[in-house]
Coordinates of C-alpha atoms and ligand atoms in Angstrom, one line a residue:
M1 CA 33.4 -17.4 -59.2
S2 CA 33.1 -20.7 -61.1
H3 CA 29.9 -22.0 -62.8
K4 CA 29.6 -25.7 -63.4
P5 CA 28.3 -26.1 -67.0
D6 CA 25.8 -28.8 -66.0
N7 CA 24.1 -26.5 -63.5
L8 CA 23.9 -23.6 -65.8
T9 CA 20.7 -22.1 -67.3
R10 CA 21.7 -20.5 -70.7
H11 CA 19.9 -17.6 -72.2
K12 CA 20.3 -15.8 -75.5
A13 CA 19.3 -12.2 -76.1
Q14 CA 20.0 -9.3 -78.4
V15 CA 20.4 -6.9 -75.5
I16 CA 21.3 -7.6 -71.9
I17 CA 20.4 -4.9 -69.3
V18 CA 21.9 -4.8 -65.9
G19 CA 19.7 -3.1 -63.3
A20 CA 15.9 -2.8 -63.3
G21 CA 15.4 0.7 -62.0
L22 CA 13.6 3.3 -64.0
T23 CA 16.4 3.5 -66.6
G24 CA 16.7 -0.2 -67.1
L25 CA 13.0 -0.8 -67.3
T26 CA 12.3 2.1 -69.7
L27 CA 15.1 0.8 -71.9
A28 CA 13.7 -2.8 -71.8
Y29 CA 10.2 -1.5 -72.5
Y30 CA 11.2 0.4 -75.7
L31 CA 13.6 -2.2 -76.9
R32 CA 10.9 -4.9 -76.5
K33 CA 8.4 -2.7 -78.3
S34 CA 10.8 -2.6 -81.2
G35 CA 10.8 -6.3 -81.3
L36 CA 14.3 -7.0 -79.7
K37 CA 14.9 -9.9 -77.4
V38 CA 15.9 -8.3 -74.1
L39 CA 17.0 -9.8 -70.8
V40 CA 17.2 -7.7 -67.6
F41 CA 19.3 -8.8 -64.6
E42 CA 18.3 -7.2 -61.3
K43 CA 20.1 -7.7 -58.0
Q44 CA 17.1 -7.1 -55.7
E45 CA 14.1 -9.3 -55.4
R46 CA 12.0 -6.7 -57.0
A47 CA 12.2 -4.3 -59.9
G48 CA 12.0 -0.5 -59.6
G49 CA 15.4 0.4 -58.0
V50 CA 14.9 3.3 -55.7
I51 CA 11.3 3.8 -56.7
R52 CA 9.0 2.1 -54.2
T53 CA 5.5 2.7 -52.9
L54 CA 4.3 1.3 -49.6
R55 CA 0.8 1.2 -48.0
E56 CA -0.1 1.1 -44.4
N57 CA -3.2 2.0 -42.4
G58 CA -4.6 4.4 -45.0
F59 CA -1.2 6.0 -45.8
V60 CA 0.3 5.6 -49.2
Y61 CA 3.9 6.7 -49.2
E62 CA 7.0 6.7 -51.4
T63 CA 10.5 5.6 -50.3
G64 CA 12.9 7.2 -52.8
P65 CA 11.5 9.8 -55.2
N66 CA 8.0 11.3 -54.6
T67 CA 7.5 13.3 -57.8
G68 CA 9.2 14.1 -61.1
I69 CA 9.0 16.9 -63.5
L70 CA 7.2 16.5 -66.8
G71 CA 10.1 18.4 -68.3
N72 CA 10.7 16.6 -71.6
P73 CA 8.5 15.0 -74.3
Q74 CA 9.9 11.5 -73.6
V75 CA 8.4 11.2 -70.2
I76 CA 5.0 12.4 -71.5
Q77 CA 5.2 9.9 -74.3
L78 CA 6.1 7.1 -71.8
F79 CA 2.9 7.8 -69.8
S80 CA 0.9 7.9 -72.9
D81 CA 2.3 4.6 -74.1
L82 CA 1.6 2.9 -70.7
W83 CA -1.9 4.2 -70.4
P84 CA -4.3 2.7 -69.0
D85 CA -2.0 0.4 -67.0
C86 CA -0.6 3.5 -65.3
T87 CA -2.2 6.8 -64.9
L88 CA -0.3 10.0 -64.6
E89 CA -1.2 12.2 -61.6
I90 CA -0.4 15.9 -61.8
A91 CA 0.3 17.6 -58.5
D92 CA -2.6 19.8 -57.3
E93 CA -2.2 23.3 -58.6
K94 CA -3.7 24.7 -55.3
A95 CA -0.8 23.2 -53.4
K96 CA 2.1 24.3 -55.6
K97 CA 3.7 26.8 -53.2
R98 CA 7.3 26.1 -52.3
L99 CA 8.2 27.3 -48.8
I100 CA 11.7 28.5 -47.7
W101 CA 12.7 28.7 -44.0
K102 CA 14.2 32.0 -42.9
D103 CA 14.5 33.5 -39.4
G104 CA 12.2 31.2 -37.7
R105 CA 9.3 31.0 -40.2
W106 CA 8.3 29.8 -43.7
H107 CA 8.2 32.2 -46.6
C108 CA 6.8 31.5 -50.1
L109 CA 9.5 31.1 -52.7
P110 CA 8.8 33.9 -55.3
S111 CA 7.5 32.6 -58.6
G112 CA 7.8 35.8 -60.5
L113 CA 9.8 39.0 -60.7
L114 CA 7.3 41.1 -58.8
E115 CA 7.2 38.5 -55.9
A116 CA 11.0 38.4 -56.0
V117 CA 11.1 42.1 -55.4
R118 CA 8.7 41.9 -52.5
T119 CA 10.0 38.9 -50.7
P120 CA 11.9 39.1 -47.4
L121 CA 14.1 36.2 -48.5
F122 CA 16.5 38.5 -50.5
T123 CA 18.4 41.6 -49.4
F124 CA 17.4 45.0 -50.7
G125 CA 20.7 45.2 -52.6
D126 CA 20.2 41.9 -54.3
K127 CA 16.7 42.8 -55.4
F128 CA 18.2 45.6 -57.4
R129 CA 20.9 43.2 -58.6
I130 CA 18.1 40.8 -59.8
L131 CA 16.5 43.7 -61.8
G132 CA 19.9 44.3 -63.4
E133 CA 20.5 40.6 -64.2
P134 CA 19.7 40.8 -67.9
L135 CA 22.3 43.5 -68.3
R136 CA 25.2 41.5 -66.7
R137 CA 28.0 40.0 -68.9
K138 CA 27.9 36.3 -69.5
G139 CA 30.4 34.0 -67.7
Q140 CA 33.5 32.7 -69.5
D141 CA 34.4 29.8 -67.2
P142 CA 32.9 26.5 -68.3
M143 CA 33.9 25.0 -64.9
E144 CA 32.2 27.7 -62.8
S145 CA 30.5 26.4 -59.7
L146 CA 26.8 26.9 -59.3
S147 CA 27.4 29.2 -56.3
G148 CA 29.9 31.3 -58.4
L149 CA 27.4 31.7 -61.2
V150 CA 24.5 32.6 -59.0
K151 CA 26.5 35.1 -56.8
R152 CA 27.9 36.7 -60.0
R153 CA 24.5 37.2 -61.6
M154 CA 22.0 37.4 -58.8
G155 CA 23.8 38.0 -55.5
K156 CA 24.6 36.2 -52.3
S157 CA 21.2 36.3 -50.7
F158 CA 19.6 34.8 -53.8
L159 CA 22.2 32.0 -53.6
E160 CA 21.5 31.4 -49.9
Y161 CA 17.7 31.6 -49.9
A162 CA 16.8 30.3 -53.4
V163 CA 19.5 28.3 -55.0
D164 CA 21.0 26.6 -51.9
P165 CA 17.7 25.2 -50.7
F166 CA 16.6 24.3 -54.3
I167 CA 19.9 22.3 -54.7
S168 CA 19.2 20.6 -51.3
G169 CA 15.9 19.6 -52.7
I170 CA 17.2 18.1 -55.9
Y171 CA 20.8 17.1 -55.3
A172 CA 21.0 17.1 -51.5
G173 CA 24.2 18.8 -52.6
D174 CA 26.4 21.8 -52.1
P175 CA 26.3 24.6 -54.8
D176 CA 30.0 25.4 -54.0
R177 CA 30.9 22.0 -55.4
L178 CA 28.4 21.4 -58.2
I179 CA 29.5 22.6 -61.6
T180 CA 26.6 24.4 -63.4
R181 CA 27.4 23.0 -66.9
F182 CA 26.9 19.5 -65.6
A183 CA 24.6 19.8 -62.7
L184 CA 22.1 22.3 -64.2
P185 CA 22.9 22.3 -68.0
K186 CA 19.7 24.1 -68.9
L187 CA 20.6 27.0 -66.7
Y188 CA 24.2 27.1 -68.0
K189 CA 22.8 27.1 -71.6
L190 CA 20.4 29.9 -70.8
E191 CA 23.2 32.2 -69.8
Q192 CA 25.5 31.0 -72.7
T193 CA 22.8 31.3 -75.3
Y194 CA 20.8 34.4 -74.2
G195 CA 23.3 36.1 -71.9
S196 CA 20.8 36.2 -69.1
F197 CA 18.6 33.9 -67.0
I198 CA 15.6 36.2 -66.9
G199 CA 15.9 37.5 -70.4
G200 CA 16.7 34.0 -71.7
A201 CA 13.8 32.3 -69.9
L202 CA 11.4 34.9 -71.3
K203 CA 12.7 34.6 -74.9
K204 CA 12.7 30.8 -74.7
K205 CA 9.1 30.9 -73.4
I206 CA 8.0 33.0 -76.4
L207 CA 10.1 31.1 -79.0
E208 CA 9.2 27.6 -77.9
K209 CA 5.7 28.2 -76.8
E210 CA 4.3 25.3 -78.8
Q211 CA 7.0 22.7 -78.4
T212 CA 8.0 22.9 -74.8
P213 CA 5.9 20.7 -72.5
A214 CA 4.6 22.4 -69.3
R215 CA 7.0 21.7 -66.5
E216 CA 4.3 20.1 -64.3
V217 CA 5.0 18.0 -61.2
F218 CA 3.9 14.4 -61.7
S219 CA 3.4 11.3 -59.8
V220 CA 1.3 8.2 -60.6
A221 CA -2.2 7.5 -59.4
G222 CA -1.8 5.1 -56.4
G223 CA 1.9 5.6 -56.2
L224 CA 5.0 5.6 -58.4
E225 CA 5.3 1.8 -58.0
N226 CA 2.4 1.6 -60.5
L227 CA 4.8 2.9 -63.1
V228 CA 7.2 0.1 -62.3
L229 CA 4.4 -2.5 -62.4
A230 CA 3.1 -1.2 -65.8
L231 CA 6.6 -1.3 -67.3
E232 CA 7.1 -4.8 -65.9
K233 CA 3.8 -6.0 -67.3
S234 CA 4.6 -4.7 -70.8
I235 CA 8.1 -6.0 -70.8
G236 CA 7.0 -9.4 -69.5
Q237 CA 8.2 -11.0 -66.2
E238 CA 10.1 -13.7 -68.2
H239 CA 12.4 -11.0 -69.5
I240 CA 13.4 -9.7 -66.0
I241 CA 15.5 -11.9 -63.8
C242 CA 15.3 -10.5 -60.2
G243 CA 17.4 -11.7 -57.3
A244 CA 20.5 -11.9 -59.5
T245 CA 23.5 -11.9 -57.3
Q246 CA 27.2 -12.3 -58.1
T247 CA 26.6 -10.8 -61.5
S248 CA 29.8 -10.5 -63.6
V249 CA 30.3 -9.7 -67.3
E250 CA 32.9 -11.2 -69.6
T251 CA 33.8 -9.4 -72.8
L252 CA 33.8 -11.7 -75.8
G253 CA 35.4 -9.4 -78.4
R254 CA 33.2 -9.3 -81.5
E255 CA 30.8 -11.7 -80.1
G256 CA 29.6 -9.2 -77.5
Y257 CA 29.1 -10.0 -73.8
R258 CA 28.5 -12.9 -71.5
I259 CA 26.9 -12.3 -68.1
Y260 CA 26.9 -14.8 -65.2
A261 CA 24.6 -14.5 -62.3
T262 CA 23.4 -16.7 -59.4
V263 CA 19.6 -16.7 -58.9
N264 CA 18.1 -18.6 -55.9
G265 CA 21.2 -20.8 -55.8
S266 CA 21.2 -21.7 -59.5
D267 CA 23.6 -20.3 -62.1
H268 CA 22.5 -18.4 -65.1
M269 CA 24.4 -17.3 -68.2
A270 CA 23.3 -15.1 -71.0
E271 CA 25.1 -13.8 -74.1
A272 CA 24.2 -10.8 -76.3
P273 CA 26.0 -8.5 -78.7
V274 CA 24.8 -5.5 -76.7
L275 CA 25.1 -5.0 -72.9
I276 CA 23.7 -2.0 -71.1
S277 CA 24.6 -1.2 -67.5
T278 CA 22.4 1.1 -65.5
I279 CA 24.0 0.5 -62.1
G280 CA 25.9 3.0 -59.9
S281 CA 29.5 4.0 -60.7
Y282 CA 30.9 2.4 -57.5
A283 CA 29.7 -1.0 -58.6
L284 CA 31.0 -1.0 -62.2
P285 CA 34.5 -2.3 -61.7
D286 CA 33.2 -5.5 -60.0
L287 CA 30.6 -6.0 -62.7
F288 CA 33.3 -6.1 -65.4
P289 CA 36.3 -8.1 -63.9
S290 CA 37.7 -8.6 -67.4
I291 CA 38.1 -4.9 -68.0
P292 CA 41.2 -3.4 -66.2
R293 CA 40.0 -1.5 -63.1
E294 CA 42.0 1.6 -64.1
E295 CA 39.6 2.1 -67.0
F296 CA 36.9 2.8 -64.4
N297 CA 38.9 5.1 -62.2
A298 CA 37.5 8.3 -63.5
I299 CA 33.9 6.9 -63.3
A300 CA 34.1 5.0 -59.9
S301 CA 35.3 8.2 -58.2
L302 CA 31.9 9.9 -58.6
E303 CA 30.6 11.1 -55.2
Y304 CA 27.1 10.4 -54.0
A305 CA 25.1 12.3 -51.4
R306 CA 23.9 10.1 -48.5
V307 CA 20.3 10.8 -47.7
V308 CA 18.1 9.8 -44.9
Q309 CA 14.3 9.9 -45.5
V310 CA 11.8 9.9 -42.8
V311 CA 8.1 9.3 -43.6
L312 CA 5.6 10.6 -41.0
G313 CA 1.9 9.8 -41.1
F314 CA -0.5 11.8 -38.9
R315 CA -4.1 10.6 -38.6
H316 CA -5.2 14.1 -37.4
W317 CA -3.1 17.0 -38.5
T318 CA -2.8 19.7 -35.9
G319 CA 0.1 21.6 -37.3
A320 CA 0.4 24.7 -39.4
N321 CA -1.3 25.0 -42.8
I322 CA 0.5 22.7 -45.2
K323 CA -1.4 23.4 -48.4
A324 CA 1.9 23.6 -50.3
F325 CA 4.3 21.3 -52.1
G326 CA 6.8 21.4 -49.3
G327 CA 9.4 23.4 -47.5
L328 CA 13.2 23.7 -48.1
V329 CA 15.7 24.7 -45.5
P330 CA 18.7 26.9 -46.5
S331 CA 22.0 25.5 -45.1
R332 CA 22.7 29.0 -43.6
E333 CA 19.7 28.5 -41.2
Q334 CA 21.6 25.5 -39.6
R335 CA 18.6 23.2 -39.0
H336 CA 18.8 19.5 -38.9
I337 CA 16.6 18.8 -41.9
L338 CA 17.1 19.6 -45.6
G339 CA 13.4 19.9 -46.3
V340 CA 10.0 18.4 -46.0
L341 CA 7.4 17.4 -48.6
F342 CA 3.7 17.4 -48.0
P343 CA 2.5 14.6 -50.4
S344 CA -1.0 14.4 -48.9
S345 CA -1.5 18.1 -49.8
F346 CA -0.8 17.8 -53.6
L347 CA -1.5 14.1 -54.4
S348 CA -4.8 12.3 -53.8
D349 CA -5.4 9.5 -51.3
R350 CA -2.0 9.6 -49.6
A351 CA -3.4 10.0 -46.0
P352 CA -6.7 9.4 -44.3
E353 CA -9.2 12.3 -44.4
G354 CA -8.1 15.0 -41.9
G355 CA -4.6 13.5 -41.7
A356 CA -1.3 14.3 -43.3
L357 CA 1.7 12.6 -44.8
L358 CA 5.1 14.2 -44.5
N359 CA 8.3 13.1 -46.2
V360 CA 11.4 14.6 -44.4
F361 CA 14.9 14.6 -45.8
L362 CA 18.2 14.8 -43.9
G363 CA 21.9 14.4 -44.5
G364 CA 23.1 15.1 -48.0
M365 CA 26.6 16.4 -48.9
R366 CA 26.7 18.8 -45.9
H367 CA 25.7 16.2 -43.3
P368 CA 26.8 12.8 -44.5
E369 CA 27.3 11.7 -40.9
Y370 CA 23.5 11.6 -40.3
Y371 CA 23.4 8.4 -42.4
D372 CA 25.2 6.6 -39.6
L373 CA 22.9 7.7 -36.8
G374 CA 20.5 5.2 -35.2
D375 CA 16.8 5.3 -36.0
D376 CA 16.0 6.7 -32.5
Q377 CA 18.4 9.6 -32.9
I378 CA 17.0 10.4 -36.4
L379 CA 13.4 10.2 -35.2
E380 CA 14.2 12.4 -32.2
M381 CA 15.9 15.0 -34.4
V382 CA 13.0 15.0 -36.8
K383 CA 10.5 15.3 -34.0
V384 CA 12.2 18.4 -32.6
E385 CA 12.4 20.0 -36.0
V386 CA 8.9 19.2 -37.2
M387 CA 7.2 20.2 -33.9
D388 CA 8.9 23.6 -34.1
M389 CA 8.8 24.3 -37.8
M390 CA 5.3 23.0 -38.3
R391 CA 4.0 24.7 -35.1
M392 CA 2.7 21.4 -33.7
P393 CA 1.2 21.5 -30.2
D394 CA 1.5 17.8 -29.8
Y395 CA 3.3 15.1 -31.8
D396 CA 1.7 11.7 -32.3
P397 CA 2.6 10.3 -35.7
E398 CA 0.9 7.0 -36.4
L399 CA 3.5 6.2 -39.1
E400 CA 7.3 6.8 -38.5
K401 CA 9.6 5.2 -41.0
V402 CA 13.3 5.7 -41.6
F403 CA 15.0 4.9 -45.0
R404 CA 18.7 5.4 -45.7
Y405 CA 20.3 5.8 -49.1
R406 CA 24.1 5.4 -49.2
H407 CA 24.2 6.3 -52.9
A408 CA 21.2 8.5 -53.2
I409 CA 22.1 11.2 -55.6
P410 CA 25.3 11.5 -57.7
Q411 CA 27.0 14.8 -57.6
Y412 CA 28.0 16.3 -60.9
M413 CA 31.1 18.1 -59.7
A414 CA 34.5 19.2 -61.1
D415 CA 35.4 15.6 -62.1
S416 CA 32.4 15.3 -64.4
E417 CA 34.3 16.1 -67.6
S418 CA 36.8 13.3 -67.0
R419 CA 34.0 10.9 -66.1
I420 CA 32.1 11.6 -69.2
K421 CA 35.2 11.2 -71.3
A422 CA 36.0 7.9 -69.6
I423 CA 32.5 6.6 -70.3
G424 CA 32.9 7.6 -74.0
R425 CA 36.3 5.9 -74.1
L426 CA 35.0 2.6 -72.6
Q427 CA 32.1 2.6 -75.0
E428 CA 34.4 3.1 -77.9
N429 CA 36.9 0.5 -76.8
Y430 CA 34.2 -2.1 -76.1
P431 CA 31.7 -2.0 -78.9
G432 CA 28.2 -2.9 -77.8
L433 CA 28.9 -1.9 -74.2
I434 CA 26.7 1.0 -73.1
L435 CA 27.1 2.7 -69.7
A436 CA 23.7 4.3 -68.8
G437 CA 22.1 5.3 -65.5
N438 CA 22.5 8.5 -63.5
I439 CA 26.3 8.4 -63.7
H440 CA 25.7 10.9 -66.5
E441 CA 22.9 12.8 -68.3
G442 CA 20.8 13.8 -65.3
I443 CA 19.7 12.6 -61.9
G444 CA 15.9 13.1 -62.1
M445 CA 13.3 10.6 -63.2
A446 CA 12.6 12.5 -66.4
D447 CA 16.3 12.5 -67.2
R448 CA 16.4 8.8 -66.7
V449 CA 13.5 8.3 -69.2
A450 CA 15.0 10.6 -71.7
Q451 CA 18.4 8.8 -71.6
A452 CA 16.7 5.4 -71.9
V453 CA 14.7 6.5 -75.0
R454 CA 17.8 8.0 -76.6
I455 CA 19.8 4.8 -76.0
A456 CA 16.9 2.5 -77.1
E457 CA 16.6 4.4 -80.4
A458 CA 20.4 4.2 -81.0
V459 CA 20.4 0.4 -80.3
V460 CA 17.4 -0.2 -82.6
D461 CA 19.0 1.9 -85.4
S462 CA 22.2 -0.1 -85.1
Q463 CA 20.6 -3.5 -85.6
Ligands
FAD501 C1 15.8 9.4 -51.7 C2 15.7 9.8 -53.2 C3 14.8 10.8 -53.6 C4 14.7 11.1 -54.9 N1 13.8 12.1 -55.3 C5 13.6 12.4 -56.6 C6 12.6 13.3 -57.0 O1 11.9 13.8 -56.1 N2 12.4 13.5 -58.3 C7 13.1 12.9 -59.2 O2 12.9 13.1 -60.4 N3 14.1 12.0 -58.9 C8 14.4 11.7 -57.6 N4 15.3 10.8 -57.2 C9 16.2 10.3 -58.3 C10 15.5 9.2 -59.1 O3 14.8 8.4 -58.2 C11 16.5 8.3 -59.8 O4 17.3 9.1 -60.7 C12 16.0 7.2 -60.6 O5 14.9 6.5 -60.0 C13 17.2 6.3 -60.8 O6 16.8 5.2 -61.7 P1 17.9 4.2 -62.2 O7 17.3 3.1 -62.9 O8 18.9 5.0 -63.0 O9 18.7 3.7 -60.9 P2 18.2 2.8 -59.7 O10 16.9 3.1 -59.3 O11 19.3 3.0 -58.6 O12 18.3 1.4 -60.3 C14 19.5 0.7 -60.5 C15 19.2 -0.8 -60.3 O13 20.4 -1.6 -60.5 C16 20.4 -2.6 -59.6 N5 21.8 -3.1 -59.5 C17 22.9 -2.5 -58.9 N6 24.0 -3.3 -59.0 C18 23.6 -4.4 -59.7 C19 24.3 -5.6 -60.2 N7 25.6 -5.8 -60.0 N8 23.5 -6.5 -60.8 C20 22.2 -6.4 -61.1 N9 21.5 -5.3 -60.7 C21 22.2 -4.3 -60.0 C22 19.9 -2.0 -58.3 O14 19.4 -3.0 -57.4 C23 18.8 -1.1 -58.9 O15 17.5 -1.8 -58.9 C24 15.5 10.5 -55.9 C25 16.4 9.4 -55.5 C26 16.5 9.1 -54.2 C27 17.4 8.0 -53.8

């Protein structure tokens, strides 16, 4: 692409960020807070990336993520820093049950050892196996799949009726293909450090009682979009350029980086010694035309789960009791949905009084073809499943919305090690270039915040 010098708006910054999703915005927020001049380029007309809250006829619903886990101090700190512009909402304790579908009905996922022993979800043999878990030898294979690890320590039924649905809920993924060390590093470390999940979790709880934040489920009062708006407000609109198309980055050697973009028909150019990308792996080679494409091969090959999300709003709920967080469906049960969340049960003001808001997920790594189905087919499939699974006598949703994500969740599979090495090599070969985002270091919102804080601190220290 060519940019005529007379039609070019020039910007200078200390740090350029590409992508204004949660990673990019959190980075910009902390870098600005440290006094650095930051400029964010975002392709879409709005900031927030996959986070978006919509409002219609008394329903407040999320497209993309619904909730996160307050699992690290950085995310707690972010909310504290943004208060009162954005208020953390913790999911209602009274609706924290997770349901698992088995043999034609929902069962509560056990939350303790005693419940695990009583539940019909696991076989008699595996319950004994679970009791013996602390005594089992620790694994030796750092590339062991999640299903391999779970079968070895807990048994097949635990894999099928606890881990498989849990992985559908987080990764929309397949535990046979995810590598524990990369996909669930905390679980991997638990076994490697303590030799056992159960024993390790107990010891960790005792040892870290004071330091570890409670792993509560969070959203934001009024919707997750309010987190985006609070970040935007603090960063300053003038530091975020939305609607930036045809972005391309040129490497300038010691001088850093130059980015070109077209915004509303006019050309923009910015230079900075540091450039941070937060975009998906598949889009990286085109963003950096001056870097040989082969250098991105091991990164761009990252696979993503395709997810279809259906939001349903019922003015009068007539189905089964949904005072729970949601329900997950094991792949073995061969239903058409991965799971369903009940946001109006655990968050306030998401549906009119007496009504209900449901967020249904389909597709994922096991059914990528659902992504290509028409809305009518998707909605019919969801209707059949929801009526049956929620025991609904009649079905009259006032709100029916379909959202598709081609690159919803990256899958940390066997190629993760080579991808992480390639990211390291690129960052070493091109000083000042940082590859952030969910291509590494976690897929959840809390992971995104933790990574952004880590990088912002490193950038500030290097100034
Ligand atoms: C359907 C769905 C459900 C989810 N559910 C949960 C959940 O329940 N809990 C949880 O913790 N997490 C969940 N996640 C994951 C979580 O939402 C993401 O990890 C997080 O929001 C990603 O933030 P990000 O900034 O890294 O990426 P993104 O939000 O993808 O932001 C990247 C930004 O880069 C922009 N961009 C791309 N290319 C360019 C370019 N060339 N130039 C300029 N800009 C560009 C994009 O437009 C986008 O705005 C879910 C994700 C999806 C899709």
